[in-house]
mmCIF file of C-alpha atoms and ligand atoms in Angstrom:
data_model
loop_
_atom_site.group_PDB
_atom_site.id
_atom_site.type_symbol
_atom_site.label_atom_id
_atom_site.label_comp_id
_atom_site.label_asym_id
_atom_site.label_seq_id
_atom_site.Cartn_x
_atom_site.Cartn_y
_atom_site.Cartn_z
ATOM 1 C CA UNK A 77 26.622 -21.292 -11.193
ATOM 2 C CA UNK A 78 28.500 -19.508 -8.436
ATOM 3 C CA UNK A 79 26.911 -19.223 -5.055
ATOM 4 C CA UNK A 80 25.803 -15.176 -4.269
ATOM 5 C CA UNK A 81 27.572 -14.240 -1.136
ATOM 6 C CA UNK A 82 24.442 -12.387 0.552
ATOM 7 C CA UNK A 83 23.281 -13.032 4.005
ATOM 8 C CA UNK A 84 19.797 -13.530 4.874
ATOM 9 C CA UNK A 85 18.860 -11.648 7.696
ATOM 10 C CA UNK A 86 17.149 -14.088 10.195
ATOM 11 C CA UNK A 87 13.719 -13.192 12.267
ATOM 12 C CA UNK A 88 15.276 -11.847 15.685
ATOM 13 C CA UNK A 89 16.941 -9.298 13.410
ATOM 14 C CA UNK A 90 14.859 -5.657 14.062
ATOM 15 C CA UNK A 91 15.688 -4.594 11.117
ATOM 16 C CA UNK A 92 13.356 -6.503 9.077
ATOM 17 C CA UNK A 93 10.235 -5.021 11.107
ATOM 18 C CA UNK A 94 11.889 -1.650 8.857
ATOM 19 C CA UNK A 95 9.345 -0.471 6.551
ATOM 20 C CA UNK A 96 10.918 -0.108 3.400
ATOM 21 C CA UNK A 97 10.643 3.152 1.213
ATOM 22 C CA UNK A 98 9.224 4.215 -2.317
ATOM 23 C CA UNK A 99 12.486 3.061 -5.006
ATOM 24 C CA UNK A 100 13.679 6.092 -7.418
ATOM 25 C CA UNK A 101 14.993 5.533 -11.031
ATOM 26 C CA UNK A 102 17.725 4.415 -12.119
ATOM 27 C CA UNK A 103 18.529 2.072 -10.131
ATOM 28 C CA UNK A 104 22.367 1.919 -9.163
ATOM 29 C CA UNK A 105 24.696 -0.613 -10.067
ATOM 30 C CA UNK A 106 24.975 -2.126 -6.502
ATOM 31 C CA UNK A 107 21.412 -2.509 -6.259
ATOM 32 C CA UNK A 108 21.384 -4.493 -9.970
ATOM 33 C CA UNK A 109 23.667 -6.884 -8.311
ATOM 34 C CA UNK A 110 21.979 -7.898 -5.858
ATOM 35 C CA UNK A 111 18.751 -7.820 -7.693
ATOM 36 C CA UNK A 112 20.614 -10.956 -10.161
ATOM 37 C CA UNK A 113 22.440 -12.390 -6.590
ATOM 38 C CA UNK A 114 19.039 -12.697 -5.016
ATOM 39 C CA UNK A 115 17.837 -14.503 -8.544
ATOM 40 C CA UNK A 116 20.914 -16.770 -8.737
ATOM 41 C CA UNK A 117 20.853 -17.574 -4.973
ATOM 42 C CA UNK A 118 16.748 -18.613 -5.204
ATOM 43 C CA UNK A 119 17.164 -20.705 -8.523
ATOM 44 C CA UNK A 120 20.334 -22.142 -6.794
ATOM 45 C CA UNK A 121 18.118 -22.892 -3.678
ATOM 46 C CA UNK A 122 15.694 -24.846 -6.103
ATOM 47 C CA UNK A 123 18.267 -27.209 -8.060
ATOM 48 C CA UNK A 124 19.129 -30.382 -5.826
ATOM 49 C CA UNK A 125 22.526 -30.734 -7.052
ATOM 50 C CA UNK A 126 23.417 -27.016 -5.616
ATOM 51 C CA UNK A 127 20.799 -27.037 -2.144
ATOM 52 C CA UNK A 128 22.599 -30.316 -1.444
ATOM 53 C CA UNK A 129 26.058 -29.185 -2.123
ATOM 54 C CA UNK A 130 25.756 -25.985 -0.435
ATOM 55 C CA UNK A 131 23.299 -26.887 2.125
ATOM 56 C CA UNK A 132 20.291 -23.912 1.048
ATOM 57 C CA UNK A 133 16.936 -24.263 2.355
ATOM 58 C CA UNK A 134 14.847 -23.800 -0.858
ATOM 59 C CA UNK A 135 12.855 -20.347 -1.490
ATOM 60 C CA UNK A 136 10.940 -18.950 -4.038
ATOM 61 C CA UNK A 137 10.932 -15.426 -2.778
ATOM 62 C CA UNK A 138 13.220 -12.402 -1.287
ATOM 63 C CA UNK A 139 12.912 -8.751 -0.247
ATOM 64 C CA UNK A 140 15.484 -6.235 -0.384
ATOM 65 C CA UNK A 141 14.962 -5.758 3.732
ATOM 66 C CA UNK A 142 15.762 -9.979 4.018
ATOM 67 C CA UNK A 143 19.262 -8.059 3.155
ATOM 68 C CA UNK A 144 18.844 -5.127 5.430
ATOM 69 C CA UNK A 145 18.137 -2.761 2.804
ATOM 70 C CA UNK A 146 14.859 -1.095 3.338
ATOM 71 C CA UNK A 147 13.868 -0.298 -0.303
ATOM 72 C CA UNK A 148 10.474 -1.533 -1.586
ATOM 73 C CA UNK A 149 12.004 -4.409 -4.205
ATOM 74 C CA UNK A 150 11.592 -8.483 -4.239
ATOM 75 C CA UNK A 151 12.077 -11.028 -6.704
ATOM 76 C CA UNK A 152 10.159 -14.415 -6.771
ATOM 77 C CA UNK A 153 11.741 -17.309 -9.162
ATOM 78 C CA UNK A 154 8.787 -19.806 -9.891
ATOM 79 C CA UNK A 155 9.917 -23.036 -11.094
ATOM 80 C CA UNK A 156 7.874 -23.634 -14.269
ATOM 81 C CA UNK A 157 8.861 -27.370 -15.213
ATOM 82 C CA UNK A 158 11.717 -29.075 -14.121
ATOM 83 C CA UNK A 159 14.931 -26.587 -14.134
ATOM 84 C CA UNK A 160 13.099 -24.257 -15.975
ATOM 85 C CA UNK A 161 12.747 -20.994 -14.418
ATOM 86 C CA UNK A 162 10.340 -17.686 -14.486
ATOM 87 C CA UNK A 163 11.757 -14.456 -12.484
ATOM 88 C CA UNK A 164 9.848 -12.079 -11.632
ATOM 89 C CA UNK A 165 11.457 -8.701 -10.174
ATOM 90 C CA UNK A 166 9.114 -6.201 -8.548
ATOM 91 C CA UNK A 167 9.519 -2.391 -7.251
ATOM 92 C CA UNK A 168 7.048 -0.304 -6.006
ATOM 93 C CA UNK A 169 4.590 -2.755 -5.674
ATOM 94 C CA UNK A 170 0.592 -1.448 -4.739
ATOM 95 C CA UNK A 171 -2.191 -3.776 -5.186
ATOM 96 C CA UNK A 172 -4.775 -2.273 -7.827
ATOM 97 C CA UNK A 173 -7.991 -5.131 -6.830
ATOM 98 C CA UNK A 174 -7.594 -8.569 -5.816
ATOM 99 C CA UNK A 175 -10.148 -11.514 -5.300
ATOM 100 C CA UNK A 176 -13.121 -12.001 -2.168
ATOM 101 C CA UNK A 177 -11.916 -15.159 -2.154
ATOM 102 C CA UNK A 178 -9.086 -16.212 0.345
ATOM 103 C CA UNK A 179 -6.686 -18.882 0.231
ATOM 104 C CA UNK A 180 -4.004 -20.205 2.314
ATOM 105 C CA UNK A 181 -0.908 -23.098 1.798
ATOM 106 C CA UNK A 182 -1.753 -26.507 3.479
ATOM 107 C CA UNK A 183 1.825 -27.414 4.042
ATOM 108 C CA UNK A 184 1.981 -23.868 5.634
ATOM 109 C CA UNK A 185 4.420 -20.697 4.205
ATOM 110 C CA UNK A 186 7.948 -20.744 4.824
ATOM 111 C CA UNK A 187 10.614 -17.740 4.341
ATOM 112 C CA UNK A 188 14.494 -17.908 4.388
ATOM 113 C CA UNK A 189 14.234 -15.611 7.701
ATOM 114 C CA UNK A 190 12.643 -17.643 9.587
ATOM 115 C CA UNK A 191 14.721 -20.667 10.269
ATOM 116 C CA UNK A 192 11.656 -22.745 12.052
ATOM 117 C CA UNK A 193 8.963 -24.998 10.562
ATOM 118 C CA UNK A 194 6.031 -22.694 11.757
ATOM 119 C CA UNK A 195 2.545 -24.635 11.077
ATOM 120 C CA UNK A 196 -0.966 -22.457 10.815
ATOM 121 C CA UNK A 197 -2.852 -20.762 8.281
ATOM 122 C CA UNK A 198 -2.253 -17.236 6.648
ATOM 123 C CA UNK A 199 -5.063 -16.408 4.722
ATOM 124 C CA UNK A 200 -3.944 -14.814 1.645
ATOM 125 C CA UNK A 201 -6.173 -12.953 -1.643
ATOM 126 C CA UNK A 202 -6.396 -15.734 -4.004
ATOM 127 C CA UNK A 203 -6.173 -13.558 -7.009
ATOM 128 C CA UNK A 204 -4.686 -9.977 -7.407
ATOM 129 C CA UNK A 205 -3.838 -7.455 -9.938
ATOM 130 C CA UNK A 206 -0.590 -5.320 -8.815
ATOM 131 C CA UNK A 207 1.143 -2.160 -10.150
ATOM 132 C CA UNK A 208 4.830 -1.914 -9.993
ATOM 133 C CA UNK A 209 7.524 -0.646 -12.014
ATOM 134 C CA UNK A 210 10.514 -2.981 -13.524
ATOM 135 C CA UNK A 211 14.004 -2.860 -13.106
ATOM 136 C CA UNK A 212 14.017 -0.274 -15.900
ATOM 137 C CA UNK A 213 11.568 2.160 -14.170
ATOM 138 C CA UNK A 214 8.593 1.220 -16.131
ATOM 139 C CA UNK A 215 4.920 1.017 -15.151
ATOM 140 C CA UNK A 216 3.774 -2.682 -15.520
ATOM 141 C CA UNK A 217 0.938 -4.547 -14.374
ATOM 142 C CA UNK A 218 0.589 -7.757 -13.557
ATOM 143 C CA UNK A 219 -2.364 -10.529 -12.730
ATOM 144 C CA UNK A 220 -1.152 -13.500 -9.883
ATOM 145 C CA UNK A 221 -3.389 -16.252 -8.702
ATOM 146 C CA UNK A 222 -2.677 -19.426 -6.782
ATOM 147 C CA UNK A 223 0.964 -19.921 -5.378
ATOM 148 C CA UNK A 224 2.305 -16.818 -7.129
ATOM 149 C CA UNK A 225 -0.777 -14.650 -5.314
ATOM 150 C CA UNK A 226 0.496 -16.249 -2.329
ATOM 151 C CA UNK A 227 4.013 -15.240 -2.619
ATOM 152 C CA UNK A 228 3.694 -11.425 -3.744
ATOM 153 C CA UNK A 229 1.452 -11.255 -0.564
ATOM 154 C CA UNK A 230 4.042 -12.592 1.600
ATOM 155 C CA UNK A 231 6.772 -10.820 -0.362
ATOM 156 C CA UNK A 232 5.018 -7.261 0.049
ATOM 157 C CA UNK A 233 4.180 -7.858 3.801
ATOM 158 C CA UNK A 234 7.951 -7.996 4.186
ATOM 159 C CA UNK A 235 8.086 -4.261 2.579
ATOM 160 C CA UNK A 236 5.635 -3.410 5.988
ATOM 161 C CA UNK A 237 7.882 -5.383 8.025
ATOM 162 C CA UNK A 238 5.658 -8.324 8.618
ATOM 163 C CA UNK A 239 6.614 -11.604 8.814
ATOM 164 C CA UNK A 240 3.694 -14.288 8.169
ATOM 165 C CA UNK A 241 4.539 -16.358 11.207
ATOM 166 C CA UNK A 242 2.608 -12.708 12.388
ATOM 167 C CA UNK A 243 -0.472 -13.400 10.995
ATOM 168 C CA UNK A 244 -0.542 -16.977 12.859
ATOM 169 C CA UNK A 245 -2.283 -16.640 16.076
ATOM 170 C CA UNK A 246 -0.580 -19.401 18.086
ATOM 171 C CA UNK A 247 -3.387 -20.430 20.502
ATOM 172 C CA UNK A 248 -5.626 -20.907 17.246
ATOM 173 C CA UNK A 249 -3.162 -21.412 14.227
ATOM 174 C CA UNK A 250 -6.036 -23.068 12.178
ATOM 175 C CA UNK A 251 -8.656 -20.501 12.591
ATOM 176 C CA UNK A 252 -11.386 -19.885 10.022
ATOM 177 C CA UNK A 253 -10.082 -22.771 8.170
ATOM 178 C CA UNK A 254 -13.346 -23.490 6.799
ATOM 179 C CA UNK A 255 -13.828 -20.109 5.404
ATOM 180 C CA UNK A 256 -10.435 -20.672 2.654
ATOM 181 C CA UNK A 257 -9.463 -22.511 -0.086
ATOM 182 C CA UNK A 258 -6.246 -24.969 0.795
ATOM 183 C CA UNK A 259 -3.476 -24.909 -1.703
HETATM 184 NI NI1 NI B 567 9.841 -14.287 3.599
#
């Protein structure tokens, strides 16, 4: 695998507090490329011979905006089993119900814009169902839970221009811990 050659944008960059817009069909060619360069750089940044050789913090997630393109597409790759991969690429998202019950990640979130370890809890739906359309235009639906929950929520809060170290209130990061489910 070849390294992508995108750049991340990092948190002081305005431009990812952009709310991204609605995405019309088809898409074009440039934005097909970087929908597989964002895939090959994630599944890169999970494989330990390539995040060692080419230094890459690892991430399951981007956005479009991460890029500096305000257009309302991510992809997640979710490592199924050892080098085995699941992609998941996601326009138009809109939540259609999700769960009462909230979650949050122990170890706390990360994302490749924010270059900081940034501990506190961002409570998070731990189930959801979600609309979107694929790369293709189509209507799909979709049901997350767990990890995967987790990561469309932080995924579509970029699309508002929120990062998660926003939903962290510094003076209390650990607030209402008792009221979520640590995963
Ligand atoms: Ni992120």
């Amino acid at each position: 695998m070849t390294l992508p050659n995108i750049k991340i944008l990092d948190e002081k960059d305005k431009t990812l507090r952009k709310i991204s817009h609605e995405v019309t069909f088809p898409l074009s060619d440039h934005d097909r490329k970087l929908i597989d360069d964002m895939i090959t750089y994630l599944t890169m940044s999970q494989i330990k011979k390539y995040y060692e050789k080419y230094n890459l913090r690892p991430g399951m997630g981007l956005a479009f905006i991460q890029l500096g393109i305000p257009k309302n597409i991510f992809v997640i790759v979710e490592e199924l089993e050892n080098e085995k991969f699941k992609n998941y690429v996601i326009i138009n998202p809109k939540i259609i119900s999700h769960s009462e019950e909230l979650i949050y990640v122990g170890e706390g979130e990360g994302c490749l814009s924010v270059n900081r370890e940034v501990c506190g809890i961002v409570p998070r739906y731990a189930r959801m169902r979600v609309k979107y359309q694929d790369i293709n235009g189509k209507e799909q639906e979709i049901r997350v839970r767990e990890d995967i929950s987790v990561a469309f929520q932080h995924e579509m809060d970029h699309l508002k221009g929120i990062l998660f170290i926003d939903k962290i209130d510094p003076k209390n990061p650990f607030k209402d811990k008792e009221k979520m489910r640590e995963i």
